[in-house]
GROMACS .gro file of C-alpha atoms in nm:
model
  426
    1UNK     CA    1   2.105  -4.324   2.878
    2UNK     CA    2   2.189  -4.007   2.714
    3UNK     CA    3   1.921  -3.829   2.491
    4UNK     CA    4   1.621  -4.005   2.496
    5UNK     CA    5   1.261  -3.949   2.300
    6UNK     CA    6   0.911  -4.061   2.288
    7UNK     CA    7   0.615  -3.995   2.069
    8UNK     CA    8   0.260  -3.825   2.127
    9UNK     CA    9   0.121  -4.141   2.320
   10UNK     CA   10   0.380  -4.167   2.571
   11UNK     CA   11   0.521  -3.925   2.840
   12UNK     CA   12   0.899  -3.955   3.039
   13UNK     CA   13   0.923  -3.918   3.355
   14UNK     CA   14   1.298  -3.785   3.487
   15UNK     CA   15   1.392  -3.758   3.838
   16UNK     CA   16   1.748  -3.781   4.011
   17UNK     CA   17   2.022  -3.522   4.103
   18UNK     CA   18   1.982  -3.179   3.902
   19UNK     CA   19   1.605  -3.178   3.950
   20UNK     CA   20   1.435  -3.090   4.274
   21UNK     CA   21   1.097  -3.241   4.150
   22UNK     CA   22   1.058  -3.498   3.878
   23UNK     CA   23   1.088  -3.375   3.512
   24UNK     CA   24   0.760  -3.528   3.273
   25UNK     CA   25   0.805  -3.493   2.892
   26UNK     CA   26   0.482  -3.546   2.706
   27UNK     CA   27   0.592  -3.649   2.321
   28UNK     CA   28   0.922  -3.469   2.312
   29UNK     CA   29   1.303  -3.545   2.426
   30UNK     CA   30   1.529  -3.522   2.724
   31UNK     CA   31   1.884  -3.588   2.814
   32UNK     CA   32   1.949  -3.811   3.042
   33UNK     CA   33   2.245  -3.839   3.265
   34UNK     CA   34   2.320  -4.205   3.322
   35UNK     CA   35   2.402  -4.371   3.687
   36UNK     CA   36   2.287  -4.041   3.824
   37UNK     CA   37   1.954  -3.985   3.704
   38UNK     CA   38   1.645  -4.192   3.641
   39UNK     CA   39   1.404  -4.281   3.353
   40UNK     CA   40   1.059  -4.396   3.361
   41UNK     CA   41   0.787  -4.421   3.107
   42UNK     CA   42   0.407  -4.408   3.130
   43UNK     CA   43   0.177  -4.463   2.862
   44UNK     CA   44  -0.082  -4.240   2.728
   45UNK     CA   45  -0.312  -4.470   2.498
   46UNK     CA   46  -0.660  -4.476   2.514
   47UNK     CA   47  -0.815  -4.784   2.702
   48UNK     CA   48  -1.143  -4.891   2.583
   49UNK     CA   49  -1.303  -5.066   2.881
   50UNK     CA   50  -1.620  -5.279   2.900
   51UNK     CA   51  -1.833  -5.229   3.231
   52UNK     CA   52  -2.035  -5.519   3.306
   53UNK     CA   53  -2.229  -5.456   3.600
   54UNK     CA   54  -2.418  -5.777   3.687
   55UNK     CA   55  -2.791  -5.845   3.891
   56UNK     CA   56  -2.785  -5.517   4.059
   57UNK     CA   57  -3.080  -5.380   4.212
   58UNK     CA   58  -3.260  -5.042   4.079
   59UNK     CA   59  -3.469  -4.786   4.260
   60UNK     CA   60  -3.752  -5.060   4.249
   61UNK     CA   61  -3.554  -5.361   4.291
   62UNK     CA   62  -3.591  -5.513   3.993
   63UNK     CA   63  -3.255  -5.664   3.947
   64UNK     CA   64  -3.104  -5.567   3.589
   65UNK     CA   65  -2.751  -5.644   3.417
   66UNK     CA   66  -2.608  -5.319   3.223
   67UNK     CA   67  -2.289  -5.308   3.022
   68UNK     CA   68  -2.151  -5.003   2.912
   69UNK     CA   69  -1.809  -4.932   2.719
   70UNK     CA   70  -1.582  -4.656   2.825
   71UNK     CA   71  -1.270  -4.490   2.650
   72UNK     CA   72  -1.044  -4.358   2.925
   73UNK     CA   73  -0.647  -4.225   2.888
   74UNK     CA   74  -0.414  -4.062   3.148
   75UNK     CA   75  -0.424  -3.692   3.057
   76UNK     CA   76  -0.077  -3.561   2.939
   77UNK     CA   77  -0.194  -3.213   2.788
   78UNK     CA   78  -0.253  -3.151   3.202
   79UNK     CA   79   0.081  -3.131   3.439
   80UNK     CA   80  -0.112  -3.146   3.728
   81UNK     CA   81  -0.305  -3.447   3.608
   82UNK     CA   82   0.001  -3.617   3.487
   83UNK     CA   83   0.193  -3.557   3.802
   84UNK     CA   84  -0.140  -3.730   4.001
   85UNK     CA   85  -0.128  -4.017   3.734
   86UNK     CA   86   0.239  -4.060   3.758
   87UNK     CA   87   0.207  -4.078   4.146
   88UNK     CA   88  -0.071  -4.322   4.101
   89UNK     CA   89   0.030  -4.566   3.838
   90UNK     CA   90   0.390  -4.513   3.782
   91UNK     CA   91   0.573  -4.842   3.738
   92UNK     CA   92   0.265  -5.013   3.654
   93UNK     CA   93   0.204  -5.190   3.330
   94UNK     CA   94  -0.119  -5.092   3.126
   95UNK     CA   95  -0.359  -5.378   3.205
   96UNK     CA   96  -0.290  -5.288   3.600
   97UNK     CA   97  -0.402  -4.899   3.491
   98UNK     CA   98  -0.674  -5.057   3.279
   99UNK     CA   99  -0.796  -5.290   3.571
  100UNK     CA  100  -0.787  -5.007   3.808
  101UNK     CA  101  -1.052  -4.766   3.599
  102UNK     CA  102  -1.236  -5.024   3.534
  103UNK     CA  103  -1.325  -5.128   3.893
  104UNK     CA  104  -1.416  -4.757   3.989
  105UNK     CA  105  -1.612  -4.726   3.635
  106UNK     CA  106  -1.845  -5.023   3.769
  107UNK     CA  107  -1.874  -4.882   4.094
  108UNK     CA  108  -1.994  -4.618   3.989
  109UNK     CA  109  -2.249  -4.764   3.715
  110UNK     CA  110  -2.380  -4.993   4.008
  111UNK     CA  111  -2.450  -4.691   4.181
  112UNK     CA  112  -2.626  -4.518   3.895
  113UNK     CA  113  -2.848  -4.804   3.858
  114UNK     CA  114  -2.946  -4.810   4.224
  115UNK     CA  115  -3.070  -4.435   4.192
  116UNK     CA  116  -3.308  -4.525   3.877
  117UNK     CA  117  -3.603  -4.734   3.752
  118UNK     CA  118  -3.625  -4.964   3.486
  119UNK     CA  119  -3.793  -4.733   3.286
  120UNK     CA  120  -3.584  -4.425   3.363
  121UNK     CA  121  -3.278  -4.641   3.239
  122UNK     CA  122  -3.441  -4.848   2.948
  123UNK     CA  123  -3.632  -4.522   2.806
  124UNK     CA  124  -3.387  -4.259   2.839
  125UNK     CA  125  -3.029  -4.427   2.796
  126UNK     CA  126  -2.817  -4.049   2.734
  127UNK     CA  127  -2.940  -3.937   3.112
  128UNK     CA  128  -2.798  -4.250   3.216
  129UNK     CA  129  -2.440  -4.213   3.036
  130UNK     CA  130  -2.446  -3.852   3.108
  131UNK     CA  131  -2.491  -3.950   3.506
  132UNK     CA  132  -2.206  -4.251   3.530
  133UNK     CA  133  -1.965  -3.974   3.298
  134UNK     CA  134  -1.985  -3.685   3.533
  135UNK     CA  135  -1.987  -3.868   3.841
  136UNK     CA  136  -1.686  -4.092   3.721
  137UNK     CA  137  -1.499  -3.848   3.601
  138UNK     CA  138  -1.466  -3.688   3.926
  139UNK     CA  139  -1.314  -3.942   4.079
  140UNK     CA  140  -1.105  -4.061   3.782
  141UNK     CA  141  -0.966  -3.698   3.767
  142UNK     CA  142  -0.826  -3.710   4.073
  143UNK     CA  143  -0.575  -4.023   3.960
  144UNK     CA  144  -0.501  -3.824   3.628
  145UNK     CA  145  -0.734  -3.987   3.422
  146UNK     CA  146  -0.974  -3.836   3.165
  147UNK     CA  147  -1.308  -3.996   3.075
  148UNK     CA  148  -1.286  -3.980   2.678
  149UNK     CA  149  -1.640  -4.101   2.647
  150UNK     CA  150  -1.884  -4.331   2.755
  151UNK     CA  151  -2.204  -4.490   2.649
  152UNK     CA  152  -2.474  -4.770   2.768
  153UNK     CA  153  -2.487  -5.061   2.512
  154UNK     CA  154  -2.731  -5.296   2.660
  155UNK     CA  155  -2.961  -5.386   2.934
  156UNK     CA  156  -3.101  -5.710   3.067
  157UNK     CA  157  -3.262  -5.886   3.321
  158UNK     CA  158  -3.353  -6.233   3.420
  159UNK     CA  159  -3.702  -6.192   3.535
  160UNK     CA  160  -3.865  -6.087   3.194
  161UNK     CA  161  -3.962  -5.724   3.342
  162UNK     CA  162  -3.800  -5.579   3.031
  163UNK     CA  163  -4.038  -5.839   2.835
  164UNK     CA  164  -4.343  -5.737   3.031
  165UNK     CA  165  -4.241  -5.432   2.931
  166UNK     CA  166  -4.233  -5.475   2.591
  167UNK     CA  167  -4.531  -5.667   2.620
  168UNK     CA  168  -4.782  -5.410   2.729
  169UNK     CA  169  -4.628  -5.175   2.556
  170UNK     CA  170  -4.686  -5.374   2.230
  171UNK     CA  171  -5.059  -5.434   2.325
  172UNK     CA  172  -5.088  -5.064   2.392
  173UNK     CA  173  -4.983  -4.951   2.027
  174UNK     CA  174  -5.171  -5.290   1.874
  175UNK     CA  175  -5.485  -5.128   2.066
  176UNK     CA  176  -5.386  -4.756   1.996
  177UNK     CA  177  -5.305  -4.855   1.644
  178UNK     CA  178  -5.700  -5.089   1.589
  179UNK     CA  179  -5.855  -4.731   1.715
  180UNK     CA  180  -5.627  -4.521   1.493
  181UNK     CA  181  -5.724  -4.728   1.198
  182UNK     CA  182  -6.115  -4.763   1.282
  183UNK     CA  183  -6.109  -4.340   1.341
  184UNK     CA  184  -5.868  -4.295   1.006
  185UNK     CA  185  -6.135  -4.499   0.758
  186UNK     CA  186  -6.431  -4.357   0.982
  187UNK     CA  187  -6.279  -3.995   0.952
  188UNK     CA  188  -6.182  -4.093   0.548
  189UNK     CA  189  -6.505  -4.190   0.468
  190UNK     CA  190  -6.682  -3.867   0.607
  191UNK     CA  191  -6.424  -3.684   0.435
  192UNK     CA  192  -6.442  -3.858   0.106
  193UNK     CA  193  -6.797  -3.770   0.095
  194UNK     CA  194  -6.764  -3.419   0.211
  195UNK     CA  195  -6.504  -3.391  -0.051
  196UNK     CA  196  -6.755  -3.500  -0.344
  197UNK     CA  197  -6.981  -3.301  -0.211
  198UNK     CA  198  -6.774  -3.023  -0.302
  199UNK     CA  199  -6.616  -3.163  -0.596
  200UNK     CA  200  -6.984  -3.156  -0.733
  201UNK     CA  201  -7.061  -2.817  -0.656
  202UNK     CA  202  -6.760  -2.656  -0.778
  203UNK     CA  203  -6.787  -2.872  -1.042
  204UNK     CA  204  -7.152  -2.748  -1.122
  205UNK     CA  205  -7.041  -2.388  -1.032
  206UNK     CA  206  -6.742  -2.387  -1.268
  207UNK     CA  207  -6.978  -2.514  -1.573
  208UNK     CA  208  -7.198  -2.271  -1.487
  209UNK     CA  209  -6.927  -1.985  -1.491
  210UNK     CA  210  -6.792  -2.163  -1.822
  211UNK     CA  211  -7.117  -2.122  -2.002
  212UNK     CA  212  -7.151  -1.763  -1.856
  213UNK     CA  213  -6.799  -1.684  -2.007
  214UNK     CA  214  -6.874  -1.860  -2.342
  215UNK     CA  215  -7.170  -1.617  -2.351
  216UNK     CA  216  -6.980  -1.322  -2.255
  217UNK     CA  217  -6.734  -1.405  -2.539
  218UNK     CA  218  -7.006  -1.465  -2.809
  219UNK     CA  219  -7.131  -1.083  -2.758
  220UNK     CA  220  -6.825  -0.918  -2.711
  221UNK     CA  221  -6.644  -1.099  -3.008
  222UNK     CA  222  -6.991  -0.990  -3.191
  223UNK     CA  223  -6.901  -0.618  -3.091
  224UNK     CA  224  -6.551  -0.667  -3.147
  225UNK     CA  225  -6.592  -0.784  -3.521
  226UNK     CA  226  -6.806  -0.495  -3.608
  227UNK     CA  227  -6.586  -0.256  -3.488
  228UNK     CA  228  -6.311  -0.434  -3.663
  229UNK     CA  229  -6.520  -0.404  -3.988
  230UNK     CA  230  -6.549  -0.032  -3.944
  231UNK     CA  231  -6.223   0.036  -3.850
  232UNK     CA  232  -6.099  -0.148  -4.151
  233UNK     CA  233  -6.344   0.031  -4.368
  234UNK     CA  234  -6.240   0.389  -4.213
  235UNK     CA  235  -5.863   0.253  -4.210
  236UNK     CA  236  -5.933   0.213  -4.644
  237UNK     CA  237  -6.066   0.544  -4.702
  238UNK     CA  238  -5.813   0.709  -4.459
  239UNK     CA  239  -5.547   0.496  -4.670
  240UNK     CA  240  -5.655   0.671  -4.983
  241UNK     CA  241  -5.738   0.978  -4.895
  242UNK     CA  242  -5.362   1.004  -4.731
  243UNK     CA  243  -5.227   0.838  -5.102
  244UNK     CA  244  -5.344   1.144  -5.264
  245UNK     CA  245  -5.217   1.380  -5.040
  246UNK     CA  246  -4.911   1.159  -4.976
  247UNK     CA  247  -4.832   1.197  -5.408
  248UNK     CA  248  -4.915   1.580  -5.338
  249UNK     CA  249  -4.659   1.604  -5.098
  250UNK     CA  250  -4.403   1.423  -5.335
  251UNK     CA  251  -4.515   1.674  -5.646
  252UNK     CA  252  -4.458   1.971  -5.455
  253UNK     CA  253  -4.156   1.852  -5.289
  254UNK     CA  254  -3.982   1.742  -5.656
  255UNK     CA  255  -4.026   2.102  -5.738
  256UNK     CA  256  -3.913   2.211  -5.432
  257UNK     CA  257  -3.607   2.026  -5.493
  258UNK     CA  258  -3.557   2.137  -5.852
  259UNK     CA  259  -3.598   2.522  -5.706
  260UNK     CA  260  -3.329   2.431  -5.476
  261UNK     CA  261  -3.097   2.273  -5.715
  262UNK     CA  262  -3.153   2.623  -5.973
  263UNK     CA  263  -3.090   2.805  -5.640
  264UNK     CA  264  -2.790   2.649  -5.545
  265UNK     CA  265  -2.635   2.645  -5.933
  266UNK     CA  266  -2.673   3.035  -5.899
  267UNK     CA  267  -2.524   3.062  -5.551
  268UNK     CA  268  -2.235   2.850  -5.747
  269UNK     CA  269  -2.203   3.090  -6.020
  270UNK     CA  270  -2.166   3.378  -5.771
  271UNK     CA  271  -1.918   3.236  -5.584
  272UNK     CA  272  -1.721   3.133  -5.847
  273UNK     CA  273  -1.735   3.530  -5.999
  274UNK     CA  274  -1.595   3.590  -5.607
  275UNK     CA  275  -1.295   3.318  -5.638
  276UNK     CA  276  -1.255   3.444  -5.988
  277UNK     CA  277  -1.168   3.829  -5.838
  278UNK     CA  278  -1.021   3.748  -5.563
  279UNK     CA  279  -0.795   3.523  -5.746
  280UNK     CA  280  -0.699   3.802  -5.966
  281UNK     CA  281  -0.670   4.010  -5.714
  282UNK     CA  282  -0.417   3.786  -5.496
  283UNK     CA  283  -0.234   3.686  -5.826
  284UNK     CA  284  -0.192   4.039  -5.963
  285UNK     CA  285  -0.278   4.322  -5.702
  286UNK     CA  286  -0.163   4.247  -5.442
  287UNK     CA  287   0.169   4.120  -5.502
  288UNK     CA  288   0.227   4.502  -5.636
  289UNK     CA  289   0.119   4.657  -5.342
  290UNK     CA  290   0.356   4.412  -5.157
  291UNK     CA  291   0.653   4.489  -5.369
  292UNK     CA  292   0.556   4.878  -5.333
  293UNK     CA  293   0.587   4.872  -4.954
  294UNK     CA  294   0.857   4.625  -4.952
  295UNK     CA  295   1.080   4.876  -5.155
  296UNK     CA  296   0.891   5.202  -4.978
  297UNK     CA  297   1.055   4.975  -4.644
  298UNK     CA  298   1.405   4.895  -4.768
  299UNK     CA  299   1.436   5.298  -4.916
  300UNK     CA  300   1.342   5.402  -4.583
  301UNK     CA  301   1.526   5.169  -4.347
  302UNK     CA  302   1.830   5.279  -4.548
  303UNK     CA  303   1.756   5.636  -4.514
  304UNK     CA  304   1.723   5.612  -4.166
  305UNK     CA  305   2.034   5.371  -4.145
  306UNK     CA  306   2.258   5.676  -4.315
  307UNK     CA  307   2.163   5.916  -4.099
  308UNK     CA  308   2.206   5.705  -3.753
  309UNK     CA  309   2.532   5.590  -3.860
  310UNK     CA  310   2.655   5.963  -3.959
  311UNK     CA  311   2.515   6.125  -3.632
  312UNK     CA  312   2.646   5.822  -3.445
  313UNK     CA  313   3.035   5.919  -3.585
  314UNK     CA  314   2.986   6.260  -3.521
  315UNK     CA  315   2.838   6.239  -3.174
  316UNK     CA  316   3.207   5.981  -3.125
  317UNK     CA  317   3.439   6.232  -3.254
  318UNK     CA  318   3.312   6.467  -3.086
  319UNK     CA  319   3.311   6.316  -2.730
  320UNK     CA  320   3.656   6.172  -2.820
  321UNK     CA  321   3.799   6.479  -2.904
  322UNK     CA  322   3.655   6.615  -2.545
  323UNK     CA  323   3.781   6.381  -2.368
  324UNK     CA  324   4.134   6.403  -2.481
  325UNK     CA  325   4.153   6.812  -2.495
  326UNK     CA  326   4.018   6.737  -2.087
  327UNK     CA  327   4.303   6.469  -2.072
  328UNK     CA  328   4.609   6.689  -2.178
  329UNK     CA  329   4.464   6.997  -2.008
  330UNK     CA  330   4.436   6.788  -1.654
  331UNK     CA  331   4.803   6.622  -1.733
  332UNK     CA  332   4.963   6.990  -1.796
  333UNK     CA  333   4.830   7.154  -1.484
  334UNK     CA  334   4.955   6.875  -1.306
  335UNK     CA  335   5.282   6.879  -1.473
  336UNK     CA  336   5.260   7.251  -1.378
  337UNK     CA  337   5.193   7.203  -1.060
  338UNK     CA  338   5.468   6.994  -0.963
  339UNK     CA  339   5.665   7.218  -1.147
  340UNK     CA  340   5.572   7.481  -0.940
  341UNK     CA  341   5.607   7.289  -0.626
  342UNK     CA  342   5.945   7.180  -0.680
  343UNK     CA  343   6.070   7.525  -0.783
  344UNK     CA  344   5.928   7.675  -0.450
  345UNK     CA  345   6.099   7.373  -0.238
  346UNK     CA  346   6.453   7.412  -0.450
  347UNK     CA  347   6.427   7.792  -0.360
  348UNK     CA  348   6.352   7.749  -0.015
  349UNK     CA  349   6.587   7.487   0.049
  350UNK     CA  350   6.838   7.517  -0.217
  351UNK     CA  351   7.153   7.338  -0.054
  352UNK     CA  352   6.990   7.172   0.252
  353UNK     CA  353   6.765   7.008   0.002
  354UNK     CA  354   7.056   6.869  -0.196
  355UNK     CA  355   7.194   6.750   0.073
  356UNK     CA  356   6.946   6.594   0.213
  357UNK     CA  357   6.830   6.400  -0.119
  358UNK     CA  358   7.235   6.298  -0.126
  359UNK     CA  359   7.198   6.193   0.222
  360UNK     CA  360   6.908   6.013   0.117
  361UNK     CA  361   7.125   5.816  -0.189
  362UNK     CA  362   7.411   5.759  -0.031
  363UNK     CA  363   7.290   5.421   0.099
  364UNK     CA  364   7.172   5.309  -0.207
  365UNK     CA  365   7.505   5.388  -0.387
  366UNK     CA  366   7.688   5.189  -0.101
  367UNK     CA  367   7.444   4.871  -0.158
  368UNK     CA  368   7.454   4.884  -0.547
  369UNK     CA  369   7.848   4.891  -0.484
  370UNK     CA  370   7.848   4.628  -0.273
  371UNK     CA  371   7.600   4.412  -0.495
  372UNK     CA  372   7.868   4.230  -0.702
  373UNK     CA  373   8.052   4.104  -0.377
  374UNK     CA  374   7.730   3.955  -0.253
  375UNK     CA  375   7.678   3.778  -0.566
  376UNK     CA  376   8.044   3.647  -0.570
  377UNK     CA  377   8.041   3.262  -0.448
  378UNK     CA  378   8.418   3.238  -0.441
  379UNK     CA  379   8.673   3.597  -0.351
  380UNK     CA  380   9.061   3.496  -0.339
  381UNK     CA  381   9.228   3.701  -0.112
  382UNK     CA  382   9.600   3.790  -0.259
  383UNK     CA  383   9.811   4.022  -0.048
  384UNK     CA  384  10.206   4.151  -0.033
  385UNK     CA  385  10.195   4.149   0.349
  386UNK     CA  386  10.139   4.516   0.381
  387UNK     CA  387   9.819   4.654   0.512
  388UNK     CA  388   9.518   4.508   0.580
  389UNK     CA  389   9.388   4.147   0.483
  390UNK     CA  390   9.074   3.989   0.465
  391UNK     CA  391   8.723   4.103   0.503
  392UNK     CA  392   8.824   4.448   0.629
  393UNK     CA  393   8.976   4.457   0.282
  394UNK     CA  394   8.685   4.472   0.138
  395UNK     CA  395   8.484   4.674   0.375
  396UNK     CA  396   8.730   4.924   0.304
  397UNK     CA  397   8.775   4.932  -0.059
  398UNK     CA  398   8.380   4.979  -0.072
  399UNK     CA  399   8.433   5.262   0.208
  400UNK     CA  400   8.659   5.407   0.023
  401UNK     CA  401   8.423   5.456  -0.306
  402UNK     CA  402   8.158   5.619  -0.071
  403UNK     CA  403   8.410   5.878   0.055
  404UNK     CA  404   8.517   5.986  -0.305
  405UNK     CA  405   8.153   6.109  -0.375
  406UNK     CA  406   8.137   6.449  -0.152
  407UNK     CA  407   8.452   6.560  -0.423
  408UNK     CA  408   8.245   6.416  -0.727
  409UNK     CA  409   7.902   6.638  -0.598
  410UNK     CA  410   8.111   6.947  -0.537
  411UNK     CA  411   8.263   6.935  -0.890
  412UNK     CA  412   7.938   6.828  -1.067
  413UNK     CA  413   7.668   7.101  -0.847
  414UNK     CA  414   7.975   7.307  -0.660
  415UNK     CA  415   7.760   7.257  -0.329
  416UNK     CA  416   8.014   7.157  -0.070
  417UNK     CA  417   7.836   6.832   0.112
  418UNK     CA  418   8.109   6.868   0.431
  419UNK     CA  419   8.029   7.226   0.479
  420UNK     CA  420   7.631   7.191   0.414
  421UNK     CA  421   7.611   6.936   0.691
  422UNK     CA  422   7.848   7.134   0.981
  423UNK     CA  423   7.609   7.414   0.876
  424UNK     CA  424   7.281   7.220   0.957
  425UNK     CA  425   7.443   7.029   1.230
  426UNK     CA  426   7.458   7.395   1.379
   0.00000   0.00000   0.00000
């Protein structure tokens, strides 16, 4: 147990725990789960069966023997038919499937035979076959087997009825065949002479037309030779008379072709005089009108160069020299004007002004004098223990700079910053 296979002619049939209905494999594989589940096998082979169907009585009773062969095969392409074939002949070896078909093959040939005559069955054999096929193959169906084929290979019987048979029906075609023959040489003979009957006549008839067409041929080939003759004779005189006019032709057209020639040798002559001028013309001529209008050019291209380039220098000194007499005119009113200005604001303000623009400074002076001490990395501090010590040191030497510069204004401008400011204050 485990996997299992089988090929195209068999089919497995699986049933056990897993499967609520039995499992059937047609020419493939399974697996197989051993002590658990179960595996059976059925063949699918064809069976080739001979039905021997002895002394049985037909429509007539005439008692016949038939045998017929049969191919027959359980049907595995069907999974209803092989489930009805397994249920029938599962577990069963072949020969019990085999003897089974057979028996229900013969019944039904038996009963075939009862339904026919001798004749019916002897004369037309495929009605026969085609009756035991389709009514065995109902019931073979039904147990999952399919009727492949099936034909009728021989009939006898004990009584000589078949012989009788053959009998008559061999002194029927002897007799048929005496009367055919008697008719055939009766029916020849009339025919024969009928036909040299007419082989005379036509015969007559086509010498007569032959001698009738030999005639016709004489007088026509009579008419035909003598207008042959006088074609040929008019075809002669035509011949010479177009001769001479043909070597007229060729006369007149030799001169014509000399004329031509002393025509052409003067058109030659002309054009040569033509190529001969106009040579001299492009060799001497007109290379001296081109050098005339190539210097006429150059004179006047110059000409015209001088007096561009002098009105172009003038034109740029003179716009140069505008623009810079507008220049210093627009920079001294300007200067003017700020002159101006400041000499009205200085005599309006006179002392409050210089005050103010000293107000104005003093910051500045106190951050460029404090510059170098923000650049210092490193101040030592050395003191005698009077005084102050440390940053307010500093702060105060640079306070004390700012406070000398009201003295250094009054001696430089004699404006007195102290008194300006109580002044304005007020």
């Amino acid at each position: 147990m485990g996997f299992e296979t089988c090929g195209p002619n068999e089919a497995m049939v699986v049933s056990g725990c897993f499967h609520s209905r039995p499992v059937m494999v047609p020419g493939g594989s399974i697996w197989v789960w051993p002590f658990v589940q179960q595996l059976q096998r059925i063949s699918l082979n064809t069976m080739t069966l001979q039905i021997h169907s002895t002394d049985v009585c037909t429509a007539q009773g005439v008692p016949i023997s038939c045998i017929g062969v049969a191919q027959v095969k359980i049907q595995g392409q069907s999974q209803e038919m092989l489930a009805a074939a397994c249920m029938q002949f599962l577990g069963k070896a072949e020969r019990e499937i085999r003897s089974i078909a057979l028996e229900t093959l013969e019944g039904h040939q038996r009963a075939i035979m009862g339904t026919m005559t001798v004749e019916e069955i002897y004369q037309d054999r495929k009605k026969f076959a085609k009756n035991v096929f389709e009514v065995a193959s109902s019931d073979l169906v039904q147990m999952g087997i399919t009727v492949v084929s099936y034909t009728l290979k021989d009939i006898k019987d004990k009584e000589g009825y078949l012989a009788a048979l053959g009998k008559t029906r061999t002194a029927q075609v002897k007799r048929d065949a005496k009367i055919g023959e008697a008719r055939a040489k009766r029916d020849a003979g009339i025919k024969e002479a009928i036909a040299n009957q007419e082989r005379l006549k036509v015969r007559f008839e086509k010498d007569t037309e032959i001698a009738e067409a030999k005639r016709d041929f004489e007088l026509k080939k009579a008419a035909y030779d003598i207008e042959v003759e006088t074609r040929r004779a008019e075809s002669e005189m035509a011949y010479q008379q177009q001769a001479a006019i043909s070597k007229q032709a060729i006369k007149e057209a030799e001169m014509q072709v000399i004329i031509e020639e002393r025509t052409k040798e003067i058109q030659v002559q002309d054009q040569e005089i033509l190529r001969r001028e106009k040579e001299l013309e492009a060799q001497i001529k007109k290379p001296a009108e081109a050098e005339k209008y190539r210097l006429e050019t150059i004179a006047a291209a110059e000409r015209n160069k001088v007096v561009l380039e002098a009105e172009a220098n003038a034109e740029a000194i003179q716009m140069r020299g505008e623009a810079q007499a507008f220049a210093i005119e627009a920079k001294a009113k300007a200067e003017a004007e700020q002159m101006v200005k400041k000499a009205d604001a200085w005599k309006d303000y006179q002392e409050a002004a210089m005050v103010d623009m000293v107000l104005q400074t003093l910051p500045k002076i106190a951050a460029e004098v404090a510059a170098p001490l923000s650049k210092a990395k490193k101040v030592t501090m050395i003191s005698s223990g009077d005084g102050e010590v440390g940053a307010a040191k500093l702060t105060g030497e640079v306070i004390d700079v700012i406070a000398k510069l009201p003295l250094m204004i009054e001696n430089m401008t004699g404006v007195n910053i102290q008194q300006a400011m109580k002044i304005k204050s007020r």
